[in-house]
Structures are given as C-alpha cells and as structure tokens.
Amino acid sequence: MEHGIRELSKNLAWLKEQFGPSADFFVRQARFGSIRCAVCLCDDLAGVDLAWELLLRPLQYQYQIFADAGELANWLRQKSGVPLSAAPVQTLEEAFFQLASGNGLLFIDGWGEAYSFPAQNFAQRSPGEPDSEVNVYGSKEAFCDVLRRNMGLIRRRIRSEGLVIETFRTGECSKTEVALIYHRDLADPNLVAGVKKRLKKIRLQMVFDTGYLAPFLENNPYSLFSCAGLTERPDTLCAKVCEGKVALLADGTPYAVLIPFFFTENFQCMDDYASRPYYASFIRALKYLAFFTAVLLPGIFVAVANFTPELLPGQLLYKVAASEAATPLPLFMEAIFVNILLEIVKEAGLRLPKAIGHSVSLISALIVGDAAIQFGILGSPVVIVASISAICGFVVPSLYQPVTILRMLFILAGGLTGPLGIVLVLMATMLNICSINSFGMPYTAPLTPYDSGALRDGILRTSWKNLAGRIFTAADLPGAKGGRSDAGR
C-alpha cells in the first residue's frame, strides 16, 4: 500500500519510523513566512553543505511573501533557480527511494507533493581503464559503479535521437535501479518486447550485479555457454547497440549485459576494428586455435598416450613412457590433478591481495613446476601440456569458465574411453552450442544458418570499405522482424 504525501508532521513521522534508529537520517526544518518546510537527506549519501547551497540559500534571500503552500511550490518549480527534479514525488515510498539514492527532499506543509534535488556527495569510483577487456587502440574508459555516470558515457558516444535509455527498479529489498538501453530504429521490436516481458517477471530479494539478471534472459540455463554477454567498455556497448542489440546496466556494477550474444563475438575485440584487416583476421584465427587447443589438447594427449601410443613420435613416446613409469598416478589422473592444481593457484592469486598474489604465483612455479617433477610426483609431459592448455585458455577470457569444465570432461573421456570418448564429447559440445538460441536468434550466427555477414565480420574481418556498405546486425537473423521468435516465452 502506497502512502501519499500528507501534512509535514506526519510525513516526517513516517520517514523516521522507516529509518528507525539510523544515524544517517538528517532533517532540517525551516519556515518561509507562515509556511513550514523541511529538508531531508541521508548523510554521507547527500551533502548538507550542498543542500544548503542548492536550496536553502536561494530561499533565505527570497523576500517575496507567499500566501500559501501552492504559491511557494509554483514559485520553486517555475521561477526559482533551484534545480528540482522534473517529476514531483507523490508518495512516501518514492520519497524513501529518493533519499536512499542520495537525493535531497523538500517537503512543504499542506502540499501534496515533495520535490527532490540532486545533492549526491557519496564516495564513488571514477571511470577508469578496463581490467578484463584491455585494448591497444581506442578508448581507455571503462564503466564505473554509478548508473547515471555510465548512462552519460553512453549518451556521449551515441548522439542520435534513436537512443533509448529506460530505467526501472528490481529487487524486493535492494530496489536497484536498472537501465534498459537500445536503439529504437535498429533494435528488433520483438526483441525489446521480449526482454521487457522477462524482466517484469523477475522476483529477487536483491540485485547487486547484472549477473543476477542474465539467467532470466537465457533459454538454456544448463548450458556451459551463455547467450548473454558481459562488457565493461562503453564503446563496446555502444557498438552492440548500434548493431540492434539490447543492453542492461545496473547501479552498483561496472558490467553491462548484452542481448543477444553470439559465439563468434567471444573472439572479437575493439582492436580488431582499429587494426589492418589481414592482422585482425589473423588474430581472430589465432583465438579460435587457442580455444580448441585449451579444450582438446590435454584430452587428446591422454587418449593418444593411453590408447594409440603408436601415433606419437618414437622419442616423444619414450619420454612419455619413462615419465609415466616414474610417477605414482595414471596419466589421466595426473592430468586432472595438474589442471585442478592450476585452477587452485589461479583462484588463490585472484582472490588474495596483489602483493601476496605474486608470491603465490612464484611459490607455485617453484614447487609445482620444479620440485614436484624432481620428486617424481608429476611428469614433465603432463605439466607442459597442462601449461600450454592453461595459457591458451587465457586468450579468450570470456570463455574461460566453459573452457575449464570442458577441459576436464575431455580429459576424463580420453582417459576412460580413448579417442572414441573425445569424439563423442566433441559432438555433444557442438550440439550444445548449435542448440542455444536467444529470443529465436541462433547462438552460432552468422556461421549457422549461414549469412554473408560471416565473411565480412565473422571468423575473418574485411576492410571498413566493405563493412560500411552494410553492417551485419541482429535484425538480419532468423527470428527478427517478423521471423521465427520466442520473445514472449
């Protein structure tokens, strides 16, 4: 049940009841002639000095006498220089949200509306350089944790009238503000409607990251691969919006969700479009090679060494056999142990403070890489194969999680059933990738079903002279603009 704005004393009593014994709730009452007013804000979220400069000082030096609360309200909205919000606050629940967002509130006794004004003064991180999407050329800006500043970074890059940024709140307790971003002239209306419909169905107690929302926008929740992409770069988000996609940004997180997101986009980056076409194509092909190497190499090595050793060169086979004879574990168990150990080292280096994280990496290199081999716990071939696989896994960071799980599955399949198991798991993986769709748009687009965009900007990239003629967008896919779609599902 919503509570309307009532008389001043009841408004303040309701707010004090909601905040309880909280020490950060600040109230300052004032009188302008015969009209009582009150300024409310949350300390540390809004600045008292800023509220004084924006609101109380202009009113203090206003010598006009107001006959009633309505005349004061009209003067504030139409004639004063006070930066009040365009939409007045008409319920106490909305007033509470405005206070929790860092805005100040002005209540006028006897008037059924309150007015919020920007007085944010909380500590916030400025836009910095990207951590996970590093580039050589182009912008060095990344999103920050404040939604409104992120919206400004987007608006500064897309200045056309078609850009739409809609905001809504989600989370029963957190009341997190989320922005839905799309270009109304480029995005498929079915896609936009489908995303809105699913977002309205979300029932969560709290939303502190866009990752909370991504599972609700996917059709394959149990797949290793996600059709909802993440980015921390404003230029990447703007590029995807200009391709007809929809983006989500949540207050308090620097990562945006992109819908739909295709498999080939994991191998693309902003540097591709600033480099020469032949070099960008070479790097993309290298990323595909690194991906398949990271997933398949340990499993194929174990399968070949255990079931078809005749495929190995004589000298390499001798070293593998000698190493396996000197270690206590079977080859495939040794491979699993090394990969698990590498994941533990990676996780320890990631979660610990940076100064200690470097020490963990150094100790791990000395103990795992040298002492374990010398002591006979691990074999050199397995450590080398696992290291190459781990390095290749870092080449495509957005696929690191599925690569890690698939690597383990291929090692188990290769160690237990040999090459046949590798082939079966590979077929199951390809079937899983091809079965994923996002709002009727295939995850493997534009490779399957084939589209000419695959040659212009897919595995390879052509020059901007070719791309400028017609850029491949989400609207070109099946399920878009009247095609097959499950947007309402």
mmCIF file with all atom_site columns, C-alpha atoms in Angstrom, residues 217-291:
data_model
loop_
_atom_site.group_PDB
_atom_site.id
_atom_site.type_symbol
_atom_site.label_atom_id
_atom_site.label_alt_id
_atom_site.label_comp_id
_atom_site.label_asym_id
_atom_site.label_entity_id
_atom_site.label_seq_id
_atom_site.pdbx_PDB_ins_code
_atom_site.Cartn_x
_atom_site.Cartn_y
_atom_site.Cartn_z
_atom_site.occupancy
_atom_site.B_iso_or_equiv
_atom_site.pdbx_formal_charge
_atom_site.auth_seq_id
_atom_site.auth_comp_id
_atom_site.auth_asym_id
_atom_site.auth_atom_id
_atom_site.pdbx_PDB_model_num
ATOM 1  C CA . LEU A 1 217 ? 17.225 -13.715 -20.221 1.00 0.00 ? 217 LEU A CA 1
ATOM 2  C CA . GLU A 1 218 ? 18.594 -17.089 -21.340 1.00 0.00 ? 218 GLU A CA 1
ATOM 3  C CA . ASN A 1 219 ? 16.736 -20.036 -22.845 1.00 0.00 ? 219 ASN A CA 1
ATOM 4  C CA . ASN A 1 220 ? 19.374 -22.647 -21.931 1.00 0.00 ? 220 ASN A CA 1
ATOM 5  C CA . PRO A 1 221 ? 20.120 -22.262 -18.211 1.00 0.00 ? 221 PRO A CA 1
ATOM 6  C CA . TYR A 1 222 ? 22.021 -25.598 -18.029 1.00 0.00 ? 222 TYR A CA 1
ATOM 7  C CA . SER A 1 223 ? 24.313 -24.951 -20.978 1.00 0.00 ? 223 SER A CA 1
ATOM 8  C CA . LEU A 1 224 ? 28.008 -24.297 -20.455 1.00 0.00 ? 224 LEU A CA 1
ATOM 9  C CA . PHE A 1 225 ? 27.792 -21.366 -22.868 1.00 0.00 ? 225 PHE A CA 1
ATOM 10 C CA . SER A 1 226 ? 25.847 -18.180 -22.270 1.00 0.00 ? 226 SER A CA 1
ATOM 11 C CA . CYS A 1 227 ? 23.891 -16.195 -24.840 1.00 0.00 ? 227 CYS A CA 1
ATOM 12 C CA . ALA A 1 228 ? 24.085 -13.140 -22.562 1.00 0.00 ? 228 ALA A CA 1
ATOM 13 C CA . GLY A 1 229 ? 27.395 -11.320 -22.966 1.00 0.00 ? 229 GLY A CA 1
ATOM 14 C CA . LEU A 1 230 ? 29.169 -9.054  -20.490 1.00 0.00 ? 230 LEU A CA 1
ATOM 15 C CA . THR A 1 231 ? 31.229 -5.954  -21.158 1.00 0.00 ? 231 THR A CA 1
ATOM 16 C CA . GLU A 1 232 ? 32.793 -3.207  -19.071 1.00 0.00 ? 232 GLU A CA 1
ATOM 17 C CA . ARG A 1 233 ? 33.597 -0.958  -22.034 1.00 0.00 ? 233 ARG A CA 1
ATOM 18 C CA . PRO A 1 234 ? 31.235 1.876   -23.086 1.00 0.00 ? 234 PRO A CA 1
ATOM 19 C CA . ASP A 1 235 ? 32.469 1.749   -26.683 1.00 0.00 ? 235 ASP A CA 1
ATOM 20 C CA . THR A 1 236 ? 31.745 -1.981  -26.929 1.00 0.00 ? 236 THR A CA 1
ATOM 21 C CA . LEU A 1 237 ? 28.239 -1.493  -25.555 1.00 0.00 ? 237 LEU A CA 1
ATOM 22 C CA . CYS A 1 238 ? 27.578 1.366   -27.952 1.00 0.00 ? 238 CYS A CA 1
ATOM 23 C CA . ALA A 1 239 ? 28.820 -0.696  -30.888 1.00 0.00 ? 239 ALA A CA 1
ATOM 24 C CA . LYS A 1 240 ? 26.472 -3.544  -29.960 1.00 0.00 ? 240 LYS A CA 1
ATOM 25 C CA . VAL A 1 241 ? 23.534 -1.163  -29.514 1.00 0.00 ? 241 VAL A CA 1
ATOM 26 C CA . CYS A 1 242 ? 24.229 0.203   -32.989 1.00 0.00 ? 242 CYS A CA 1
ATOM 27 C CA . GLU A 1 243 ? 24.062 -3.394  -34.250 1.00 0.00 ? 243 GLU A CA 1
ATOM 28 C CA . GLY A 1 244 ? 20.498 -3.670  -32.978 1.00 0.00 ? 244 GLY A CA 1
ATOM 29 C CA . LYS A 1 245 ? 21.154 -5.338  -29.630 1.00 0.00 ? 245 LYS A CA 1
ATOM 30 C CA . VAL A 1 246 ? 19.751 -4.608  -26.196 1.00 0.00 ? 246 VAL A CA 1
ATOM 31 C CA . ALA A 1 247 ? 21.923 -3.809  -23.162 1.00 0.00 ? 247 ALA A CA 1
ATOM 32 C CA . LEU A 1 248 ? 21.302 -3.769  -19.424 1.00 0.00 ? 248 LEU A CA 1
ATOM 33 C CA . LEU A 1 249 ? 23.184 -1.719  -16.842 1.00 0.00 ? 249 LEU A CA 1
ATOM 34 C CA . ALA A 1 250 ? 22.582 -1.909  -13.093 1.00 0.00 ? 250 ALA A CA 1
ATOM 35 C CA . ASP A 1 251 ? 23.506 0.623   -10.462 1.00 0.00 ? 251 ASP A CA 1
ATOM 36 C CA . GLY A 1 252 ? 26.464 -0.521  -8.382  1.00 0.00 ? 252 GLY A CA 1
ATOM 37 C CA . THR A 1 253 ? 28.243 -2.617  -11.021 1.00 0.00 ? 253 THR A CA 1
ATOM 38 C CA . PRO A 1 254 ? 30.532 -1.691  -13.937 1.00 0.00 ? 254 PRO A CA 1
ATOM 39 C CA . TYR A 1 255 ? 29.481 -4.602  -16.160 1.00 0.00 ? 255 TYR A CA 1
ATOM 40 C CA . ALA A 1 256 ? 26.680 -4.477  -18.727 1.00 0.00 ? 256 ALA A CA 1
ATOM 41 C CA . VAL A 1 257 ? 24.673 -7.387  -20.142 1.00 0.00 ? 257 VAL A CA 1
ATOM 42 C CA . LEU A 1 258 ? 24.304 -7.676  -23.941 1.00 0.00 ? 258 LEU A CA 1
ATOM 43 C CA . ILE A 1 259 ? 21.329 -9.475  -25.516 1.00 0.00 ? 259 ILE A CA 1
ATOM 44 C CA . PRO A 1 260 ? 21.647 -11.400 -27.807 1.00 0.00 ? 260 PRO A CA 1
ATOM 45 C CA . PHE A 1 261 ? 25.278 -12.523 -27.677 1.00 0.00 ? 261 PHE A CA 1
ATOM 46 C CA . PHE A 1 262 ? 26.731 -14.894 -30.268 1.00 0.00 ? 262 PHE A CA 1
ATOM 47 C CA . PHE A 1 263 ? 29.531 -17.454 -30.037 1.00 0.00 ? 263 PHE A CA 1
ATOM 48 C CA . THR A 1 264 ? 31.725 -15.657 -32.575 1.00 0.00 ? 264 THR A CA 1
ATOM 49 C CA . GLU A 1 265 ? 31.660 -12.460 -30.518 1.00 0.00 ? 265 GLU A CA 1
ATOM 50 C CA . ASN A 1 266 ? 33.807 -14.101 -27.855 1.00 0.00 ? 266 ASN A CA 1
ATOM 51 C CA . PHE A 1 267 ? 36.676 -13.939 -30.331 1.00 0.00 ? 267 PHE A CA 1
ATOM 52 C CA . GLN A 1 268 ? 36.218 -10.288 -31.286 1.00 0.00 ? 268 GLN A CA 1
ATOM 53 C CA . CYS A 1 269 ? 37.535 -7.152  -29.601 1.00 0.00 ? 269 CYS A CA 1
ATOM 54 C CA . MET A 1 270 ? 37.640 -3.420  -30.291 1.00 0.00 ? 270 MET A CA 1
ATOM 55 C CA . ASP A 1 271 ? 41.242 -3.647  -31.510 1.00 0.00 ? 271 ASP A CA 1
ATOM 56 C CA . ASP A 1 272 ? 40.034 -5.710  -34.478 1.00 0.00 ? 272 ASP A CA 1
ATOM 57 C CA . TYR A 1 273 ? 38.352 -2.656  -35.945 1.00 0.00 ? 273 TYR A CA 1
ATOM 58 C CA . ALA A 1 274 ? 41.356 -0.380  -35.461 1.00 0.00 ? 274 ALA A CA 1
ATOM 59 C CA . SER A 1 275 ? 43.877 -2.824  -36.959 1.00 0.00 ? 275 SER A CA 1
ATOM 60 C CA . ARG A 1 276 ? 44.544 -3.756  -40.560 1.00 0.00 ? 276 ARG A CA 1
ATOM 61 C CA . PRO A 1 277 ? 42.040 -6.367  -41.841 1.00 0.00 ? 277 PRO A CA 1
ATOM 62 C CA . TYR A 1 278 ? 44.661 -9.047  -42.502 1.00 0.00 ? 278 TYR A CA 1
ATOM 63 C CA . TYR A 1 279 ? 46.107 -8.725  -38.998 1.00 0.00 ? 279 TYR A CA 1
ATOM 64 C CA . ALA A 1 280 ? 42.675 -8.656  -37.336 1.00 0.00 ? 280 ALA A CA 1
ATOM 65 C CA . SER A 1 281 ? 41.724 -11.796 -39.260 1.00 0.00 ? 281 SER A CA 1
ATOM 66 C CA . PHE A 1 282 ? 44.982 -13.471 -38.234 1.00 0.00 ? 282 PHE A CA 1
ATOM 67 C CA . ILE A 1 283 ? 44.369 -12.677 -34.553 1.00 0.00 ? 283 ILE A CA 1
ATOM 68 C CA . ARG A 1 284 ? 40.812 -13.995 -34.728 1.00 0.00 ? 284 ARG A CA 1
ATOM 69 C CA . ALA A 1 285 ? 42.002 -17.248 -36.323 1.00 0.00 ? 285 ALA A CA 1
ATOM 70 C CA . LEU A 1 286 ? 44.662 -17.465 -33.601 1.00 0.00 ? 286 LEU A CA 1
ATOM 71 C CA . LYS A 1 287 ? 41.980 -17.117 -30.912 1.00 0.00 ? 287 LYS A CA 1
ATOM 72 C CA . TYR A 1 288 ? 39.955 -19.950 -32.408 1.00 0.00 ? 288 TYR A CA 1
ATOM 73 C CA . LEU A 1 289 ? 43.090 -22.105 -32.470 1.00 0.00 ? 289 LEU A CA 1
ATOM 74 C CA . ALA A 1 290 ? 43.829 -21.214 -28.836 1.00 0.00 ? 290 ALA A CA 1
ATOM 75 C CA . PHE A 1 291 ? 40.259 -22.060 -27.818 1.00 0.00 ? 291 PHE A CA 1
#
